[in-house]
Amino acid sequence: MVLAPSLTALLVTLAGGCGQRAGVSREYRESPPASVPQPPPPVKGPTGGLALGLTEDNPNLLVPAGQPVNGAFAAAEGLLNDLAPEYLRIDIDWATLEPTSASVPLLQGPVSGCARQFGPCASYAGLDTLLRTIAARQRASAAAGSSPAGGGPQVVVVFYNAPAWATLPPSGCEAAETGAGARLINPAGLRAYRQLIDDVLVLERRDGARLRWWSAWDEPNQPVFLAPQRARCERSSPTLAPAVYATLARNMLDVLAGASGGPHQLVLGDLAGIPEPSPHATSIGEFVDGMPADLLCSSAVWAIHVYPTLARTGVFLPGSNENVVEQLERSLRARGGCAARARIWVTETGVGNPHSGGQRALSPTVLKAQCRLLAQALLGWYQNPKVDVVLQYTFREDPLFQVGLLSADLSRIYPTYYLLKAWEGGRPPSAPAPLTAPQCQ
């Protein structure tokens, strides 16, 4: 397989920290893709439309209806099956899979099945078991004809968190919260990144799953996932993020192009909903403006993350004049051509407390208010001609980012579950928008 672009693409030379000059050394091709990517399946009807899905990677919760399931997960598995999500997003934590440069990626686990420190737990054989379970789910859906898209769920694979051995030393303007997994990937790491993508593709074929959608890196415009965002700790310092992200995306495209089976298509962006630039983060507009021209026609989909909040905490409320989805639309329209024609997916959303380590308010009044807020957002995205897909993060609550549909210990169902059930549950994406679930009232 041809290695394109060069491994030197991620060698960013930065002279020290804040306030010092820096230059970027990179090599990349500016050429059109070999073929125009297939457009995503149609979603919108005459009055609107929206396909729904989830982030969930615990196979104990994804077992198809009627198949054996661990008893501790049985009730929650039934609740997930009642949702019948059209899309499923799975996270590939590279550092966990390949902790040392001498190790073989741990694609067969073992994984505890806990939600971080919370039970219930039931160990499984890592990504291998997950893809086998997804394949069984896709076969069951196809046999039943229960998926509007046919044989769902459609899977979105997203990569994040590089191993420390695969990254360069700290450089540029690095935020306090930046860890080794966000730093620039070194040449050996870039080779390993390509190999890991290929390993997942091999597992896909072996396990019989269909993994159509691929995202090169999660939230590349914020410092927890990619750093440095800028060479100098100044808001006016040019963003480095689009060029670094572009190298990962090009390498992913190159590996996918050589893979059998498919289709395998790129999802661009997976951006954090950051409306304004800061010394440590890149705004939506900056990122789109900085995207190299050769990548704009490599995908028909751009993704963004939006967490509606009851108070202003950095992400604007849906329906406001500064809606981050509208910002992405305007930025893509301004780039023109393929960018202007792109569809928009909200690949992470949820209500509660989306801030790392924060605590979710659990009073009935607040939970209902959060549910109504998400209902407002879903209706707006349903009516937006550009937005096709929305993915809830997560089904089982991640204790670190408390916006799930069920509590981490699976003992509590939040009102938002019933809201999502009204929108999903086998309902065609182009069907009329459902009424807000009574549980939100």
Coordinates of C-alpha atoms in Angstrom, one line a residue:
M1 CA 0.0 0.0 0.0
V2 CA 1.3 3.5 -0.9
L3 CA 2.1 5.5 2.2
A4 CA 0.4 8.9 1.5
P5 CA 1.0 11.4 2.7
S6 CA 4.6 11.3 4.0
L7 CA 5.4 10.4 7.5
T8 CA 6.9 13.8 8.0
A9 CA 3.4 15.4 7.8
L10 CA 3.1 15.4 11.6
L11 CA 6.6 16.7 12.5
V12 CA 5.6 20.1 13.8
T13 CA 8.7 22.1 14.8
L14 CA 7.8 24.4 17.7
A15 CA 10.4 26.6 19.4
G16 CA 9.5 26.3 23.1
G17 CA 6.3 27.5 24.7
C18 CA 4.1 30.5 24.9
G19 CA 5.1 33.7 23.3
Q20 CA 7.9 32.2 21.1
R21 CA 7.9 32.0 17.3
A22 CA 7.2 28.6 15.7
G23 CA 7.1 27.1 12.2
V24 CA 5.3 24.1 10.8
S25 CA 7.0 21.6 8.6
R26 CA 4.6 19.4 6.7
E27 CA 4.2 17.7 3.4
Y28 CA 0.8 16.8 1.9
R29 CA -0.9 16.4 -1.5
E30 CA -3.5 18.9 -2.6
S31 CA -5.3 16.7 -5.1
P32 CA -8.9 15.6 -5.6
P33 CA -10.0 12.3 -4.1
A34 CA -9.9 9.3 -6.5
S35 CA -13.6 9.0 -6.5
V36 CA -16.5 11.1 -5.2
P37 CA -17.8 9.5 -1.9
Q38 CA -21.3 8.0 -1.9
P39 CA -23.8 10.3 -0.4
P40 CA -25.3 9.1 2.9
P41 CA -28.8 7.4 2.8
P42 CA -31.6 9.9 2.4
V43 CA -33.2 11.0 5.6
K44 CA -35.3 14.1 5.1
G45 CA -38.9 14.0 3.9
P46 CA -41.0 17.0 2.7
T47 CA -41.4 18.4 6.2
G48 CA -38.1 17.2 7.7
G49 CA -36.4 14.1 9.1
L50 CA -33.9 12.8 11.5
A51 CA -32.1 9.5 12.1
L52 CA -31.2 8.7 15.7
G53 CA -28.5 6.6 17.3
L54 CA -26.3 6.1 20.3
T55 CA -22.7 5.9 21.5
E56 CA -22.4 2.5 23.3
D57 CA -19.6 0.0 23.1
N58 CA -20.5 -2.6 25.8
P59 CA -21.7 -5.7 23.9
N60 CA -23.6 -6.8 27.0
L61 CA -26.1 -4.1 26.2
L62 CA -26.1 -4.6 22.4
V63 CA -27.2 -8.3 22.2
P64 CA -30.1 -8.6 19.7
A65 CA -33.5 -9.3 21.2
G66 CA -34.1 -13.0 21.8
Q67 CA -30.4 -14.0 22.2
P68 CA -28.8 -14.9 25.5
V69 CA -27.7 -12.0 27.7
N70 CA -25.9 -11.6 31.0
G71 CA -28.7 -11.4 33.7
A72 CA -27.3 -8.2 35.2
F73 CA -27.7 -6.4 31.9
A74 CA -31.0 -8.0 30.7
A75 CA -33.3 -5.2 31.7
A76 CA -31.1 -2.5 30.2
E77 CA -30.5 -4.6 27.1
G78 CA -34.2 -4.8 26.6
L79 CA -34.5 -1.0 26.9
L80 CA -31.8 -0.5 24.3
N81 CA -33.5 -2.9 21.9
D82 CA -36.7 -1.0 22.3
L83 CA -34.9 2.1 21.0
A84 CA -33.8 0.2 17.9
P85 CA -31.1 2.8 17.1
E86 CA -30.4 3.4 13.4
Y87 CA -26.7 4.4 14.1
L88 CA -24.2 3.2 16.6
R89 CA -21.0 5.1 17.4
I90 CA -18.0 3.2 18.9
D91 CA -14.9 4.7 20.3
I92 CA -11.4 3.3 19.6
D93 CA -9.2 4.2 22.5
W94 CA -5.8 3.7 20.9
A95 CA -3.7 4.0 24.0
T96 CA -5.7 1.3 25.8
L97 CA -5.4 -1.1 22.8
E98 CA -1.7 -0.5 22.2
P99 CA 0.0 0.6 25.5
T100 CA 3.5 -0.1 24.3
S101 CA 5.2 0.0 21.0
A102 CA 6.2 -3.7 21.3
S103 CA 2.6 -4.8 22.0
V104 CA 0.1 -6.2 19.6
P105 CA -3.2 -4.2 19.7
L106 CA -5.5 -5.8 22.3
L107 CA -8.4 -6.3 20.0
Q108 CA -9.6 -9.3 22.0
G109 CA -9.6 -7.6 25.4
P110 CA -10.3 -8.6 28.1
V111 CA -12.6 -5.7 29.0
S112 CA -14.3 -5.5 32.4
G113 CA -17.8 -4.4 31.2
C114 CA -18.0 -1.9 34.0
A115 CA -18.8 1.8 33.5
R116 CA -15.4 3.0 34.8
Q117 CA -15.7 2.2 38.5
F118 CA -19.4 1.3 38.5
G119 CA -21.0 -2.2 38.1
P120 CA -22.7 -4.2 36.9
C121 CA -19.7 -5.7 35.2
A122 CA -19.3 -8.7 32.8
S123 CA -16.0 -9.3 31.1
Y124 CA -15.8 -9.7 27.4
A125 CA -13.1 -10.1 24.7
G126 CA -12.8 -6.5 23.7
L127 CA -13.4 -5.1 20.2
D128 CA -13.7 -8.7 18.8
T129 CA -16.7 -9.4 20.9
L130 CA -18.2 -6.0 20.2
L131 CA -18.0 -6.4 16.5
R132 CA -19.4 -9.9 16.6
T133 CA -22.3 -8.6 18.6
I134 CA -22.8 -5.7 16.2
A135 CA -22.7 -8.2 13.3
A136 CA -25.4 -10.3 15.0
R137 CA -27.5 -7.2 15.5
Q138 CA -27.2 -6.2 11.9
R139 CA -28.1 -9.7 10.7
A140 CA -31.1 -9.8 13.0
S141 CA -32.3 -6.4 11.8
A142 CA -31.9 -7.4 8.1
A143 CA -33.8 -10.6 8.7
A144 CA -36.7 -8.8 10.4
G145 CA -36.8 -5.9 8.0
S146 CA -37.0 -3.7 11.1
S147 CA -34.5 -1.1 10.1
P148 CA -35.6 1.7 7.8
A149 CA -32.1 1.8 6.4
G150 CA -32.0 -2.0 6.1
G151 CA -29.7 -4.2 8.2
G152 CA -28.9 -1.5 10.8
P153 CA -27.4 -0.1 12.8
Q154 CA -25.0 1.8 10.7
V155 CA -21.7 2.1 12.6
V156 CA -19.5 5.2 13.1
V157 CA -16.0 4.3 14.2
V158 CA -14.0 7.2 15.9
F159 CA -10.4 7.1 17.0
Y160 CA -8.8 9.1 19.9
N161 CA -6.1 9.0 22.6
A162 CA -2.7 8.1 21.2
P163 CA -0.3 6.0 23.3
A164 CA 2.5 8.1 24.9
W165 CA 5.2 6.2 22.9
A166 CA 3.5 7.3 19.7
T167 CA 3.6 11.1 20.4
L168 CA 6.1 13.9 20.4
P169 CA 7.2 15.8 23.5
P170 CA 5.1 18.8 24.7
S171 CA 5.2 21.8 22.3
G172 CA 3.6 25.1 21.5
C173 CA 0.9 26.5 23.8
E174 CA -0.2 23.4 25.7
A175 CA -3.2 23.6 28.0
A176 CA -3.0 22.3 31.6
E177 CA -5.5 19.5 30.8
T178 CA -3.5 18.2 27.9
G179 CA -2.2 14.6 28.3
A180 CA 0.2 12.6 26.3
G181 CA -2.6 11.1 24.2
A182 CA -3.5 14.4 22.6
R183 CA 0.1 15.4 21.5
L184 CA 1.3 15.3 18.0
I185 CA 1.9 11.8 16.6
N186 CA 5.5 10.9 15.7
P187 CA 6.4 9.0 12.5
A188 CA 6.4 5.6 14.3
G189 CA 3.0 6.5 15.7
L190 CA 1.6 7.4 12.4
R191 CA 2.7 4.0 11.0
A192 CA 1.0 2.3 14.0
Y193 CA -2.2 4.4 13.5
R194 CA -2.4 3.2 9.9
Q195 CA -1.8 -0.4 11.1
L196 CA -4.5 -0.1 13.7
I197 CA -7.1 1.1 11.2
D198 CA -6.1 -1.9 9.0
D199 CA -6.4 -4.3 12.0
V200 CA -9.9 -3.1 12.7
L201 CA -10.8 -3.6 9.1
V202 CA -9.5 -7.2 9.2
L203 CA -11.6 -7.8 12.3
E204 CA -14.6 -6.3 10.6
R205 CA -14.3 -8.8 7.8
R206 CA -13.6 -11.7 10.1
D207 CA -16.5 -10.9 12.5
G208 CA -19.0 -10.1 9.7
A209 CA -19.8 -6.6 10.9
R210 CA -20.3 -3.6 8.6
L211 CA -18.5 -0.5 9.6
R212 CA -19.4 2.1 7.0
W213 CA -18.5 5.4 8.7
W214 CA -15.0 6.3 9.9
S215 CA -13.8 9.4 11.9
A216 CA -10.0 10.0 12.0
W217 CA -9.9 11.8 15.4
D218 CA -12.3 12.9 18.1
E219 CA -12.7 16.6 18.8
P220 CA -9.6 17.8 17.0
N221 CA -10.3 21.4 17.8
Q222 CA -9.9 21.2 21.5
P223 CA -6.8 20.5 23.7
V224 CA -7.9 17.4 25.5
F225 CA -7.8 15.5 22.2
L226 CA -5.3 17.3 20.1
A227 CA -2.5 19.6 21.2
P228 CA -1.1 22.1 20.7
Q229 CA -3.9 24.0 19.0
R230 CA -1.6 27.0 18.5
A231 CA 2.1 27.7 18.6
R232 CA 1.8 30.7 20.9
C233 CA -0.6 31.3 23.8
E234 CA -2.4 34.0 21.9
R235 CA -5.9 33.9 20.4
S236 CA -4.5 35.5 17.2
S237 CA -1.9 32.8 16.8
P238 CA -2.8 30.7 13.7
T239 CA -4.4 27.3 14.5
L240 CA -2.4 24.2 13.9
A241 CA -5.3 21.8 14.3
P242 CA -6.6 21.6 10.7
A243 CA -3.3 20.7 9.3
V244 CA -2.5 18.0 11.9
Y245 CA -6.0 16.6 11.6
A246 CA -5.7 16.5 7.8
T247 CA -2.7 14.3 8.0
L248 CA -4.6 11.7 10.1
A249 CA -7.6 12.0 7.8
R250 CA -5.5 11.5 4.6
N251 CA -3.8 8.4 6.1
M252 CA -7.2 7.0 7.2
L253 CA -8.5 7.6 3.6
D254 CA -5.5 5.9 2.2
V255 CA -6.0 2.8 4.3
L256 CA -9.7 2.6 3.7
A257 CA -9.2 3.0 -0.1
G258 CA -7.1 -0.2 0.0
A259 CA -9.6 -2.2 2.1
S260 CA -11.8 -4.9 0.6
G261 CA -15.5 -5.0 1.4
G262 CA -17.2 -1.8 2.4
P263 CA -18.3 0.8 1.6
H264 CA -16.0 2.6 4.0
Q265 CA -16.5 6.4 4.1
L266 CA -14.9 9.3 6.0
V267 CA -16.8 11.5 8.4
L268 CA -15.0 14.9 8.7
G269 CA -14.6 17.0 11.7
D270 CA -16.2 15.4 14.8
L271 CA -15.7 18.9 16.2
A272 CA -16.3 20.1 19.7
G273 CA -19.0 22.8 19.6
I274 CA -16.6 25.7 20.2
P275 CA -18.0 29.0 18.8
E276 CA -15.1 31.3 19.5
P277 CA -11.3 30.9 19.3
S278 CA -9.2 30.9 22.4
P279 CA -5.4 30.4 23.1
H280 CA -6.0 26.6 23.6
A281 CA -8.9 25.9 21.3
T282 CA -9.9 26.3 17.7
S283 CA -13.3 27.6 16.8
I284 CA -15.6 25.9 14.3
G285 CA -15.1 28.6 11.7
E286 CA -11.3 28.6 12.1
F287 CA -11.2 24.8 11.6
V288 CA -13.3 24.8 8.5
D289 CA -11.4 27.7 7.1
G290 CA -8.1 25.9 7.7
M291 CA -9.1 22.6 6.2
P292 CA -6.8 21.8 3.2
A293 CA -8.7 22.0 -0.1
D294 CA -8.0 18.4 -1.1
L295 CA -10.0 17.0 1.9
L296 CA -13.2 19.0 1.3
C297 CA -14.4 16.6 -1.4
S298 CA -13.3 13.4 0.5
S299 CA -16.5 13.2 2.5
A300 CA -20.2 14.1 2.1
V301 CA -20.6 14.4 5.9
W302 CA -19.3 16.8 8.6
A303 CA -19.8 16.1 12.3
I304 CA -20.2 18.3 15.3
H305 CA -20.9 17.8 19.0
V306 CA -23.6 19.8 20.7
Y307 CA -24.6 19.5 24.4
P308 CA -27.6 21.7 25.2
T309 CA -27.3 23.2 28.7
L310 CA -29.6 25.0 31.0
A311 CA -27.0 27.7 31.6
R312 CA -24.4 29.1 29.3
T313 CA -21.3 27.0 29.8
G314 CA -19.4 27.5 26.5
V315 CA -21.9 25.8 24.2
F316 CA -24.8 28.0 23.1
L317 CA -28.4 26.9 23.5
P318 CA -30.1 25.4 20.5
G319 CA -32.3 28.0 18.9
S320 CA -30.1 30.9 19.9
N321 CA -28.6 33.2 17.3
E322 CA -25.2 31.6 17.9
N323 CA -26.2 28.0 17.5
V324 CA -23.0 26.0 16.8
V325 CA -24.7 23.9 14.1
E326 CA -25.6 27.1 12.3
Q327 CA -22.0 28.2 12.6
L328 CA -20.8 25.0 11.0
E329 CA -23.4 25.5 8.2
R330 CA -22.2 29.1 7.5
S331 CA -18.5 28.1 7.5
L332 CA -19.1 25.2 5.1
R333 CA -21.2 27.4 2.9
A334 CA -18.4 30.0 2.8
R335 CA -15.9 27.4 1.7
G336 CA -18.2 26.5 -1.2
G337 CA -18.1 23.5 -3.6
C338 CA -18.1 20.1 -1.8
A339 CA -18.1 21.8 1.6
A340 CA -21.2 23.7 0.9
R341 CA -23.0 20.5 -0.2
A342 CA -22.0 18.5 2.9
R343 CA -24.6 17.0 5.2
I344 CA -24.3 17.6 9.0
W345 CA -24.4 15.0 11.7
V346 CA -24.5 15.7 15.4
T347 CA -22.4 12.8 16.5
E348 CA -22.5 13.6 20.2
T349 CA -25.4 15.2 22.2
G350 CA -27.1 14.7 25.5
V351 CA -28.3 16.7 28.6
G352 CA -27.2 16.5 32.2
N353 CA -23.6 17.5 33.0
P354 CA -21.3 17.1 30.0
H355 CA -18.2 18.5 31.8
S356 CA -15.5 16.1 32.9
G357 CA -16.0 15.1 36.5
G358 CA -19.1 17.2 37.0
Q359 CA -22.2 15.9 38.9
R360 CA -25.6 15.6 37.2
A361 CA -28.5 17.2 39.0
L362 CA -31.1 14.5 39.7
S363 CA -34.1 16.4 41.0
P364 CA -37.3 15.6 39.0
T365 CA -37.7 19.3 38.1
V366 CA -34.2 19.6 36.6
L367 CA -34.4 16.2 34.8
K368 CA -37.7 17.2 33.1
A369 CA -36.3 20.6 32.2
Q370 CA -33.2 18.9 30.6
C371 CA -35.6 16.5 28.7
R372 CA -37.6 19.5 27.3
L373 CA -34.3 21.1 26.2
L374 CA -33.2 18.0 24.3
A375 CA -36.7 17.8 22.8
Q376 CA -36.4 21.4 21.6
A377 CA -33.0 20.6 20.1
L378 CA -34.2 17.4 18.3
L379 CA -37.1 19.2 16.7
G380 CA -34.8 22.0 15.5
W381 CA -32.5 19.4 13.9
Y382 CA -35.4 17.6 12.4
Q383 CA -36.5 20.7 10.7
N384 CA -33.0 21.8 9.6
P385 CA -32.5 20.9 5.9
K386 CA -28.8 20.1 6.5
V387 CA -28.9 17.9 9.6
D388 CA -29.6 14.2 9.0
V389 CA -28.3 12.2 12.0
V390 CA -28.1 12.8 15.8
L391 CA -26.3 10.4 18.2
Q392 CA -26.9 10.4 21.9
Y393 CA -23.8 10.2 24.2
T394 CA -24.2 7.7 25.8
F395 CA -26.8 5.0 26.5
R396 CA -25.3 3.8 29.8
E397 CA -24.1 6.9 31.5
D398 CA -20.3 7.5 31.4
P399 CA -19.6 8.5 35.1
L400 CA -17.1 11.1 33.8
F401 CA -19.5 12.8 31.4
Q402 CA -23.0 12.4 33.0
V403 CA -25.4 12.8 30.1
G404 CA -26.6 9.2 29.6
L405 CA -30.0 7.8 29.2
L406 CA -29.6 5.3 32.1
S407 CA -27.5 5.7 35.2
A408 CA -24.0 4.1 35.3
D409 CA -25.3 1.3 37.6
L410 CA -28.3 0.8 35.3
S411 CA -30.7 1.3 38.2
R412 CA -32.3 4.6 37.0
I413 CA -33.9 5.5 33.7
Y414 CA -33.8 9.2 32.9
P415 CA -36.7 11.0 31.2
T416 CA -34.6 11.5 28.1
Y417 CA -34.7 7.8 27.5
Y418 CA -38.5 8.0 26.8
L419 CA -37.9 11.1 24.7
L420 CA -35.4 9.2 22.5
K421 CA -37.7 6.2 22.4
A422 CA -40.5 8.4 20.9
W423 CA -38.0 9.5 18.2
E424 CA -36.5 6.0 17.6
G425 CA -38.2 2.6 18.3
G426 CA -38.3 1.6 14.6
R427 CA -39.9 5.0 13.6
P428 CA -38.8 5.9 10.0
P429 CA -36.5 9.0 10.1
S430 CA -38.7 10.9 7.7
A431 CA -41.9 10.2 9.7
P432 CA -43.6 13.3 11.3
A433 CA -41.8 14.5 14.4
P434 CA -43.2 12.8 17.5
L435 CA -44.8 14.7 20.4
T436 CA -42.5 15.4 23.3
A437 CA -42.6 12.4 25.7
P438 CA -45.0 12.8 28.6
Q439 CA -42.1 12.1 30.9
C440 CA -40.6 15.5 30.0
Q441 CA -43.7 17.4 31.1

